[in-house]
Amino acid sequence: MKILVAVKRVVDYAVKVRVRPDRTGLETANVKMSMNPFCEIAVEEALRLREAGAAAEVVAATIGPAQSADTLRTALAMGADRAVHVLHDPDPTRPLLPLAVAKILRAVTLQEKPGLVILGKQAIDDDCNQTGQMLAGLLQWPQGTFASKVLLDKEKQKATVEREVDGGIETICLDLPAVITTDLRLNQPRYATLPNIMKAKSKVIKKVTPEELNVDIRSDMEAIEVNEPPKRKAGVILSSVDELLDKLKNDARVL
Amino acid sequence: MAAMAVCALRRGSGYAAAGFRCSSRLLAQSLRRFASTLIVAEHEGGFVKPSSLSALVAAEAITKENRISVLLGGSGPALHKAADHAASSHPLVSEVLVADSEALAHPLAEPWAQLLHSVQQKGGYSHVIASSTSFGKNLLPRAAALLDVSPVTDVTAIKEPRVFVRPIYAGNVLCTVKYTGEDPCMMSIRSTSFSPATEAMSETKVAPITQVDLSFLSEGTIGKSTWVNLTSQDTERPDLANARVVVTGGRGLKSAENFKLLEQLAEKLGAAGLSFYQKVGATRAAVDAGYVPNDLQVGQTGKIVAPELYMAFGVSGAIQHLAGMRDSKVIVAVNKDADAPIFQVADYGLVADLFEVLDELLKKIPDKK
């Protein structure tokens, strides 16, 4: 069985982003970019399934401009076998929406015919949390979102997924092929070692365009403006518990 | 006039498309006039969940002349009791749709997305709203893909019927977006941004309850997924997202045992009159260390809370954690490290050993009012 993993290049999670003064977007020049943390977890899970003998091949895919190839190289350095890069130069005012990404990934899925597609549960830039669910819907495959544990049964062609839901942990069973999205506690992604980074340079990245995949990219969302959230007014450092209780009672009136 | 007529003719299903021929003012008018909203509601113990009541508030924010239909699914007497609750939950509710089937008894996305698809096809709603709970986040995008539309995630404000504000980059940026696509305009809302009025409705208006035709359930993807079980750690208390007091611990708590101290404090704060809706939260570090279960995590990828009082003990204040609590009314931080970023958002800070502070608070806050 083959596993397809979708990865996204995003502003590094530790960077504090700034809104451009004209409010049309964010300062992205010279900002550190990395693989979306949830996507790293997705790659790691696919590799673990391959190492456990449940899968034969791991293919990483991304959609984005030429620089997104760095993210694919990272996935290859972690251990993915090969990669697909769907080249797309985004219009900054109309970024690619999850529905378009899902349609492109459906086309890649139909070409690659994996038994399982693993994605992160959300990208930490747009915070949408949609693509995996949409891909599953478009393919009419079952979905296991927010996974914190995945067990594959190769013979029965089933996946048992433990999901992080509001009330606790929910377990569901999916017929393969299926789509799974990863939560933070699914695994601890490995670091790429130097020899593996070198090896990754010789692995194949296939380049395609949305047109070649016959996907029409439509954008139904217009970003009107971006703003900084309202600043909280400066707080005070108190010296004792008594003072805290007094403030909560008399100033904040919450006690 | 001609443009208006076109608008009026197409209002039933595709006025967004017709809108290209109308001025934006006319479009806005027609939207105001013909908004009809489907709310995908969750219920528990015979009541509509508070997060779904927030979706009603959001529907009202779209326009006051909104016809709201509430969709409830599941099986058994609790479903029908919740339907009665939904029918009298808001003056704008014009209909409650009940989908009674074993296939919908558990929150599986596959049958639920089919249900939503089928109900939308029949009802031609202009808006579909779910709350950004794990149920809503799992279901809504799948249903949107079936309907070939782009949903808006985690809406925190509604400016116009199709203009919304949503946080991106872990809440460090607020993005205003305009939905320009076909009907329905689908969105998940952040329930803490749309608080329902606490007092009950004065006039008792009861909307009719209709059974949904479930013939679509025999086809499609149903059966490709099965529900096995739900392991719940904490069933007695309200959901973290609806708590009025949240006492949170980070890595500084050092053990699962010590989280009991936070529970005691939360209970005392409830007893002190703040409201009994109190709850313990945690940072990712505390969850990863195994001190508390995952559903207590507050942050970008956990729960978003906005309680009246948020007390953080041993929490450094990483970007990802702040994303989940920065809209709290009053924030108190207790940390040994005076440079911890949490102090930048705290209204009141104590640079001190959290265990000493906890001890003192537990002694000094009265048990009962």
XYZ file of C-alpha atoms in Angstrom:
624
model
C 0.000 0.000 0.000
C 1.067 3.517 -0.736
C 0.556 6.483 1.632
C 0.183 10.006 0.321
C 1.109 12.833 2.713
C 0.223 16.446 2.027
C 2.601 19.067 3.410
C 2.438 22.870 3.517
C 5.134 25.541 3.740
C 4.147 28.135 6.336
C 5.691 30.915 8.428
C 7.640 29.197 11.222
C 5.505 28.619 14.309
C 7.849 30.627 16.553
C 7.724 33.779 14.410
C 5.523 36.614 15.612
C 3.928 37.849 12.396
C 3.331 41.538 11.742
C 0.567 43.230 9.794
C 1.735 45.501 6.970
C 0.993 49.196 7.658
C -1.432 49.345 4.693
C -3.366 46.401 6.200
C -3.388 44.464 2.959
C -1.454 41.544 4.334
C 1.437 40.397 6.474
C 5.140 41.133 6.379
C 6.528 37.970 4.836
C 9.856 39.247 3.448
C 12.797 37.601 5.248
C 10.487 35.667 7.541
C 11.578 32.147 8.427
C 9.439 29.512 6.715
C 9.110 25.862 7.777
C 6.973 22.809 7.278
C 3.618 23.187 9.048
C 4.018 21.347 12.413
C 0.917 19.200 11.841
C 2.284 18.167 8.438
C 5.537 17.024 10.092
C 3.453 14.780 12.311
C 1.665 13.463 9.207
C 4.987 12.615 7.510
C 6.251 10.942 10.674
C 3.123 8.806 10.961
C 3.369 7.682 7.340
C 7.019 6.735 7.874
C 6.179 4.774 11.016
C 3.448 2.880 9.179
C 5.939 2.046 6.413
C 8.556 0.958 8.944
C 5.960 -1.264 10.628
C 5.337 -2.977 7.291
C 1.825 -1.576 6.854
C 2.819 0.495 3.805
C 5.314 0.067 0.997
C 5.840 3.630 -0.131
C 5.403 7.160 1.209
C 4.776 9.962 -1.286
C 4.825 13.595 -0.137
C 2.875 16.245 -2.029
C 2.684 20.002 -1.784
C 1.011 22.845 -3.649
C 2.783 26.174 -3.891
C 5.468 28.308 -5.516
C 8.977 27.098 -6.405
C 10.224 27.635 -2.829
C 7.768 25.020 -1.573
C 10.198 22.445 -2.925
C 12.225 23.066 0.283
C 9.343 21.650 2.278
C 9.232 18.565 0.060
C 13.006 18.132 0.520
C 12.412 18.208 4.282
C 9.824 15.442 3.935
C 12.217 13.452 1.734
C 15.019 13.974 4.265
C 12.754 12.641 7.011
C 12.336 9.507 4.896
C 9.588 9.937 2.288
C 10.373 7.996 -0.904
C 9.450 10.582 -3.504
C 7.429 13.750 -3.927
C 4.912 15.569 -6.106
C 5.074 19.353 -6.394
C 2.005 21.057 -7.788
C 3.372 24.422 -8.878
C 1.137 27.326 -8.077
C 2.111 30.963 -7.614
C -0.511 32.406 -5.331
C -2.054 35.803 -5.745
C -1.439 37.404 -2.321
C -4.927 38.919 -2.182
C -6.584 35.673 -3.158
C -4.690 32.840 -1.523
C -5.501 29.278 -2.452
C -8.513 28.140 -0.455
C -8.732 24.688 1.139
C -11.398 23.679 -1.409
C -8.967 24.303 -4.284
C -6.202 22.477 -2.413
C -8.557 19.564 -1.803
C -9.468 19.422 -5.501
C -5.795 19.390 -6.491
C -5.072 16.714 -3.893
C -7.989 14.673 -5.204
C -6.419 14.769 -8.663
C -3.043 13.719 -7.215
C -4.771 10.977 -5.216
C -6.531 9.621 -8.302
C -3.166 9.492 -10.091
C -1.163 7.966 -7.255
C -3.913 5.652 -5.929
C -2.760 5.535 -2.302
C -4.555 3.405 0.286
C -4.324 6.201 2.804
C -3.891 9.977 2.670
C -2.522 11.696 5.779
C -2.715 15.466 6.312
C -2.214 17.781 9.261
C -5.412 18.819 11.020
C -4.768 22.488 10.261
C -2.171 24.855 8.853
C -0.911 27.283 11.482
C -1.126 30.250 9.085
C -4.744 30.241 7.869
C -5.956 28.049 10.792
C -8.721 26.700 8.536
C -8.896 23.032 9.546
C -10.754 22.084 6.343
C -8.577 20.467 3.681
C -8.562 16.857 4.930
C -12.311 16.800 5.471
C -12.914 18.300 2.009
C -10.580 15.838 0.324
C -12.383 12.948 2.013
C -15.736 14.383 0.932
C -14.641 14.857 -2.681
C -13.255 11.313 -2.834
C -16.231 9.899 -0.907
C -13.720 8.248 1.404
C -14.227 7.977 5.162
C -12.320 10.427 7.339
C -10.493 10.179 10.657
C -9.773 13.737 11.764
C -7.703 14.945 14.756
C -6.048 11.542 15.090
C -3.970 10.820 18.186
C -3.513 7.114 17.365
C -3.721 5.132 14.111
C -3.766 1.357 13.771
C -3.812 -0.238 10.320
C -5.144 -3.717 9.680
C -3.754 -4.670 6.287
C -5.769 -7.871 5.940
C -9.153 -6.384 6.754
C -8.253 -3.141 4.960
C -9.353 -1.111 7.959
C -7.899 1.689 10.038
C -8.759 2.209 13.687
C -8.342 5.849 14.629
C -8.411 7.441 18.065
C -9.561 11.046 17.735
C -9.127 14.018 20.018
C -12.639 15.387 20.456
C -14.102 17.958 22.835
C -15.247 15.431 25.411
C -12.203 13.150 25.407
C -10.938 10.482 23.007
C -13.245 8.926 20.427
C -12.389 5.709 18.597
C -13.689 5.046 15.100
C -13.019 2.379 12.498
C -12.609 3.286 8.814
C -12.629 1.194 5.668
C -9.552 1.837 3.527
C -8.899 3.862 1.473
C -9.361 6.694 3.937
C -8.203 10.194 4.834
C -6.628 10.883 8.227
C -5.682 14.251 9.735
C -3.160 14.455 12.543
C -3.392 16.008 15.964
C -0.373 17.069 17.997
C -0.237 13.985 20.152
C -0.102 11.439 17.344
C 3.702 11.217 17.460
C 6.971 13.060 17.918
C 8.419 13.820 14.464
C 12.028 12.772 13.868
C 14.822 15.106 12.874
C 16.390 14.617 9.475
C 20.003 13.511 9.863
C 22.744 14.947 7.643
C 23.215 11.739 5.594
C 19.447 11.626 5.010
C 19.414 15.283 3.979
C 22.148 14.435 1.433
C 20.245 11.377 0.252
C 17.074 13.441 -0.148
C 18.778 15.565 -2.796
C 18.765 12.635 -5.200
C 15.137 11.668 -4.592
C 12.613 12.494 -7.287
C 10.277 15.480 -7.114
C 7.718 15.324 -9.884
C 6.470 18.743 -10.973
C 2.944 19.296 -12.269
C 0.605 22.245 -12.647
C -3.055 22.493 -11.665
C -3.845 22.812 -15.397
C -2.115 19.510 -16.134
C -4.183 17.955 -13.366
C -7.271 19.490 -14.928
C -8.201 21.360 -11.779
C -9.953 24.657 -12.079
C -8.918 26.955 -9.250
C -11.722 29.142 -8.096
C -11.533 31.591 -5.237
C -14.734 32.479 -3.484
C -13.135 34.529 -0.774
C -11.794 38.035 -0.908
C -9.478 39.230 1.857
C -10.642 42.769 2.550
C -8.141 43.707 5.200
C -6.039 42.349 8.013
C -5.668 43.940 11.414
C -3.807 43.428 14.649
C -6.139 42.214 17.379
C -6.966 44.852 19.986
C -4.145 45.270 22.475
C -4.921 44.436 26.074
C -4.329 47.328 28.381
C -1.160 47.043 30.419
C -1.524 44.979 33.534
C 0.081 45.394 36.926
C 2.493 43.238 38.870
C 1.254 42.791 42.421
C 3.274 42.033 45.488
C 1.019 39.738 47.510
C -1.922 37.364 47.426
C -3.878 39.785 49.597
C -3.397 42.496 47.029
C -4.538 40.107 44.288
C -7.697 39.184 46.176
C -8.397 42.852 46.836
C -7.990 43.707 43.121
C -10.200 40.829 42.010
C -12.872 41.838 44.519
C -12.847 45.608 44.221
C -11.349 46.569 40.850
C -12.186 43.674 38.558
C -15.263 42.713 40.598
C -15.044 39.083 39.671
C -15.099 37.727 43.222
C -35.538 47.953 -12.260
C -34.534 45.161 -14.562
C -31.618 44.310 -12.346
C -33.910 44.237 -9.370
C -36.292 41.911 -11.115
C -33.457 39.553 -11.946
C -32.462 39.613 -8.337
C -35.973 38.923 -7.192
C -36.457 36.107 -9.678
C -33.343 34.325 -8.615
C -33.617 34.894 -4.934
C -34.658 31.344 -4.186
C -31.461 29.561 -5.040
C -28.779 31.594 -6.672
C -29.013 35.245 -5.854
C -25.270 35.466 -5.305
C -24.756 34.693 -8.982
C -27.443 37.146 -9.952
C -25.722 39.656 -7.673
C -23.075 40.295 -10.298
C -25.715 42.133 -12.264
C -26.977 44.085 -9.301
C -25.281 46.906 -7.509
C -23.755 45.850 -4.225
C -26.395 47.920 -2.445
C -29.210 45.998 -4.079
C -27.436 42.741 -3.357
C -27.066 43.696 0.284
C -30.771 44.539 0.387
C -31.812 41.290 -1.172
C -29.549 39.445 1.261
C -31.152 41.211 4.158
C -34.566 40.392 2.871
C -34.052 36.779 1.975
C -31.506 35.433 4.459
C -32.430 31.979 5.597
C -30.070 30.130 7.833
C -29.627 26.491 8.671
C -27.998 25.820 12.006
C -26.452 22.437 12.559
C -27.040 22.000 16.261
C -25.576 19.631 18.806
C -27.520 18.371 21.773
C -26.828 16.564 24.999
C -29.150 15.215 27.661
C -32.234 16.577 25.906
C -30.947 20.114 25.500
C -29.361 22.060 22.679
C -25.713 22.612 23.645
C -24.667 26.149 24.647
C -22.236 26.287 21.696
C -25.181 25.770 19.323
C -27.185 28.480 21.080
C -24.256 30.751 20.176
C -24.823 29.838 16.525
C -28.362 31.248 16.905
C -26.869 34.527 18.124
C -24.578 34.537 15.081
C -27.557 33.919 12.770
C -29.308 36.896 14.316
C -26.149 38.972 13.701
C -26.372 38.207 9.957
C -29.705 40.006 9.837
C -32.677 40.502 12.095
C -34.961 39.253 9.305
C -33.409 35.828 9.226
C -35.493 32.692 8.964
C -33.619 30.164 11.059
C -34.004 26.423 10.704
C -32.345 24.274 13.327
C -31.173 20.814 12.304
C -30.876 18.180 15.010
C -29.846 14.585 14.467
C -29.516 11.415 16.462
C -31.970 8.937 17.877
C -34.004 8.267 20.972
C -36.118 10.364 23.351
C -33.262 12.799 24.140
C -33.300 13.921 20.500
C -36.989 14.779 20.603
C -36.651 16.535 23.942
C -33.807 18.603 22.453
C -36.031 19.386 19.453
C -38.645 20.837 21.839
C -35.894 22.884 23.434
C -34.692 24.109 20.024
C -38.239 25.018 18.973
C -38.506 27.612 21.729
C -34.853 28.620 21.959
C -34.876 31.815 19.890
C -37.580 34.098 18.401
C -36.078 33.785 14.897
C -36.290 29.988 14.837
C -38.947 29.223 12.267
C -38.504 25.481 11.989
C -36.769 22.589 13.698
C -35.681 19.749 11.479
C -35.235 16.408 13.187
C -33.246 13.589 11.612
C -33.966 10.488 13.641
C -31.716 7.600 12.677
C -29.268 5.185 14.264
C -26.807 6.206 11.530
C -26.711 9.694 13.044
C -26.569 8.601 16.675
C -22.805 9.159 16.728
C -21.029 12.166 15.295
C -19.646 10.413 12.197
C -18.860 12.895 9.434
C -19.921 10.637 6.555
C -23.690 10.296 7.234
C -23.870 13.762 8.770
C -22.337 15.426 5.712
C -24.837 13.535 3.521
C -27.628 14.763 5.775
C -26.458 18.358 5.568
C -26.066 18.094 1.801
C -29.575 16.714 1.407
C -31.195 19.277 3.731
C -29.413 22.158 1.975
C -30.463 20.908 -1.466
C -34.090 20.916 -0.362
C -34.026 24.107 1.715
C -31.784 26.340 -0.428
C -30.514 28.227 2.615
C -28.410 31.334 2.140
C -26.288 30.544 5.205
C -25.291 27.397 7.070
C -23.782 27.760 10.530
C -22.165 25.274 12.875
C -20.169 25.973 15.978
C -16.383 25.438 15.903
C -16.545 22.380 18.119
C -14.814 19.123 17.220
C -18.171 18.044 15.732
C -18.563 21.195 13.619
C -14.959 21.201 12.452
C -15.177 17.561 11.424
C -18.474 17.852 9.586
C -18.821 21.287 7.999
C -15.859 21.211 5.534
C -16.873 17.764 4.291
C -20.424 18.931 3.668
C -19.089 22.103 2.013
C -17.002 20.025 -0.392
C -20.105 18.006 -1.304
C -21.890 21.291 -2.013
C -18.805 22.708 -3.798
C -18.533 25.832 -1.665
C -15.794 27.269 0.590
C -16.666 27.602 4.255
C -15.305 30.249 6.616
C -13.690 28.804 9.753
C -13.999 30.207 13.243
C -15.876 33.437 12.572
C -15.574 35.891 15.486
C -17.608 38.776 14.051
C -20.206 39.298 11.325
C -19.930 42.708 9.637
C -22.337 42.168 6.757
C -24.296 39.113 5.655
C -21.231 37.947 3.724
C -18.389 39.825 5.396
C -16.758 38.159 8.365
C -13.825 38.554 10.710
C -11.768 35.510 11.588
C -8.483 35.115 13.441
C -5.478 33.695 11.594
C -1.881 33.038 12.669
C -2.919 31.799 16.114
C -5.081 34.858 16.709
C -2.222 37.305 16.096
C -3.998 38.678 13.033
C -7.676 39.351 12.414
C -8.628 38.890 8.794
C -11.781 40.406 7.291
C -13.041 38.270 4.423
C -15.881 38.584 1.980
C -17.565 35.457 0.714
C -18.262 35.891 -3.014
C -19.296 32.352 -3.897
C -22.567 30.574 -4.486
C -25.140 29.729 -1.828
C -24.886 28.573 0.832
C -22.393 30.711 2.678
C -21.118 28.200 5.229
C -19.339 29.095 8.421
C -18.219 27.747 11.723
C -18.440 30.289 14.505
C -16.330 30.750 17.604
C -18.948 30.358 20.310
C -17.119 32.586 22.819
C -17.650 35.515 20.429
C -21.442 35.063 20.277
C -22.710 34.702 23.832
C -26.397 33.913 24.114
C -28.463 36.028 26.457
C -28.569 34.353 29.838
C -32.188 35.033 30.736
C -34.922 32.959 29.178
C -37.059 34.283 26.347
C -39.904 36.449 27.544
C -42.454 35.522 24.895
C -42.999 31.841 24.257
C -42.943 31.232 20.554
C -42.690 27.599 19.571
C -41.521 26.711 16.090
C -42.920 23.691 14.249
C -40.895 20.473 14.304
C -40.486 18.565 11.048
C -39.005 15.122 10.418
C -36.286 15.020 7.777
C -36.696 12.604 4.887
C -33.815 10.174 5.363
C -34.031 8.244 2.101
C -30.561 9.559 1.144
C -29.074 7.444 3.936
C -29.281 4.230 1.928
C -26.729 5.402 -0.601
C -23.261 6.920 -0.684
C -20.548 6.601 1.865
C -22.598 5.446 4.830
C -21.125 2.345 6.408
C -17.523 3.042 5.467
C -16.935 4.284 8.986
C -18.132 2.917 12.293
C -18.130 4.412 15.747
C -16.403 2.319 18.403
C -16.438 4.315 21.656
C -15.762 7.555 23.504
C -13.414 7.677 26.462
C -14.446 10.617 28.549
C -12.451 11.735 31.561
C -14.650 14.396 33.012
C -18.365 14.329 32.446
C -19.770 16.208 35.428
C -18.558 19.657 34.555
C -19.468 21.910 31.667
C -17.346 22.065 28.568
C -14.175 24.093 29.020
C -15.226 26.536 26.302
C -18.327 27.586 28.274
C -16.747 27.878 31.717
C -16.936 31.279 33.449
C -13.792 30.642 35.483
C -10.811 28.780 34.093
C -7.843 27.908 36.306
C -5.000 26.690 34.135
C -1.766 24.928 34.932
C 1.367 24.574 32.859
C 4.523 22.546 33.124
C 5.243 24.393 36.400
C 2.577 22.285 38.131
C 5.018 19.372 37.983
C 2.536 16.505 38.499
C -0.984 15.244 37.968
C -1.432 15.304 41.767
C -0.797 19.032 41.887
C -3.583 19.666 39.371
C -5.972 18.676 42.183
C -4.960 21.914 43.904
C -6.153 23.812 40.824
C -9.449 21.951 40.962
C -9.881 22.935 44.595
C -9.173 26.551 43.725
C -11.619 26.469 40.805
C -14.322 25.100 43.094
C -13.633 27.773 45.685
C -13.829 30.501 43.048
C -17.173 29.076 41.962
C -18.353 29.111 45.550
C -17.072 32.651 45.969
C -19.865 33.800 43.722
C -18.261 34.030 40.309
C -20.575 31.302 39.004
C -20.416 27.582 39.346
C -19.244 27.147 35.765
C -15.615 26.638 36.651
C -13.100 24.411 35.018
C -9.435 23.475 35.034
C -7.452 24.029 31.852
C -3.911 23.144 30.843
C -1.115 23.992 28.477
C 0.184 21.637 25.829
C 3.250 20.949 27.983
C 1.075 19.806 30.882
C -0.994 17.550 28.607
C 2.080 16.090 26.913
C 3.598 15.394 30.331
C 0.468 13.376 31.129
C -0.730 15.546 34.020
C -4.208 15.982 32.526
C -6.194 14.633 29.541
C -6.002 16.323 26.133
C -9.494 17.817 26.196
C -8.321 20.316 28.819
C -5.754 21.902 26.511
C -6.259 25.623 25.931
C -4.706 27.139 22.816
C -4.563 27.453 19.054
C -5.085 23.750 18.583
C -7.020 23.051 21.760
C -9.978 24.860 23.269
C -10.590 28.557 22.827
C -11.902 30.074 26.046
C -13.011 33.564 27.032
C -14.075 33.277 30.679
C -14.678 36.107 33.098
C -11.626 35.066 35.069
C -8.627 33.181 33.723
C -5.923 32.244 36.212
C -2.667 30.858 34.824
C -0.296 29.028 37.161
C 3.156 28.114 35.901
C 2.204 29.022 32.327
C 4.935 30.754 30.310
C 2.561 32.127 27.653
C 3.645 30.732 24.286
C 1.958 32.242 21.192
C -0.016 29.028 20.739
C -1.378 29.137 24.290
C -2.235 32.853 24.204
C -4.307 32.148 21.080
C -6.726 30.207 23.248
C -7.258 32.629 26.127
C -6.400 36.181 25.114
C -10.067 37.244 24.997
C -10.663 36.391 28.659
C -12.074 39.325 30.631
C -9.615 39.243 33.518
C -6.323 37.398 33.288
C -4.236 36.568 36.347
C -0.756 35.087 35.969
C 1.363 33.484 38.644
C 4.886 32.601 37.571
C 8.364 32.545 39.085
C 9.868 33.985 35.908
C 9.263 37.743 35.755
C 10.092 37.719 32.022
C 7.465 35.100 31.105
C 5.407 36.385 28.115
C 2.182 35.596 29.983
C 2.739 38.768 32.030
C 2.331 40.830 28.847
C -1.337 39.874 28.590
C -2.110 39.524 32.324
C -4.191 42.150 34.091
C -2.728 41.057 37.409
C 0.578 39.309 37.788
C 2.309 37.731 40.751
C 5.979 36.883 40.411
C 6.088 34.120 42.985
C 6.193 30.403 43.652
C 2.866 29.079 42.404
C 2.524 26.512 45.179
C 2.851 29.163 47.888
C 0.308 31.357 46.100
C -2.082 28.431 45.640
C -1.848 27.545 49.344
C -2.556 31.083 50.368
C -5.468 31.484 47.935
C -7.017 28.234 49.109
C -6.804 29.466 52.703
C -8.072 32.973 52.043
C -10.974 32.481 49.645
C -14.116 31.697 51.598
C -15.800 28.332 51.072
C -19.332 29.571 50.647
C -20.840 32.923 50.111
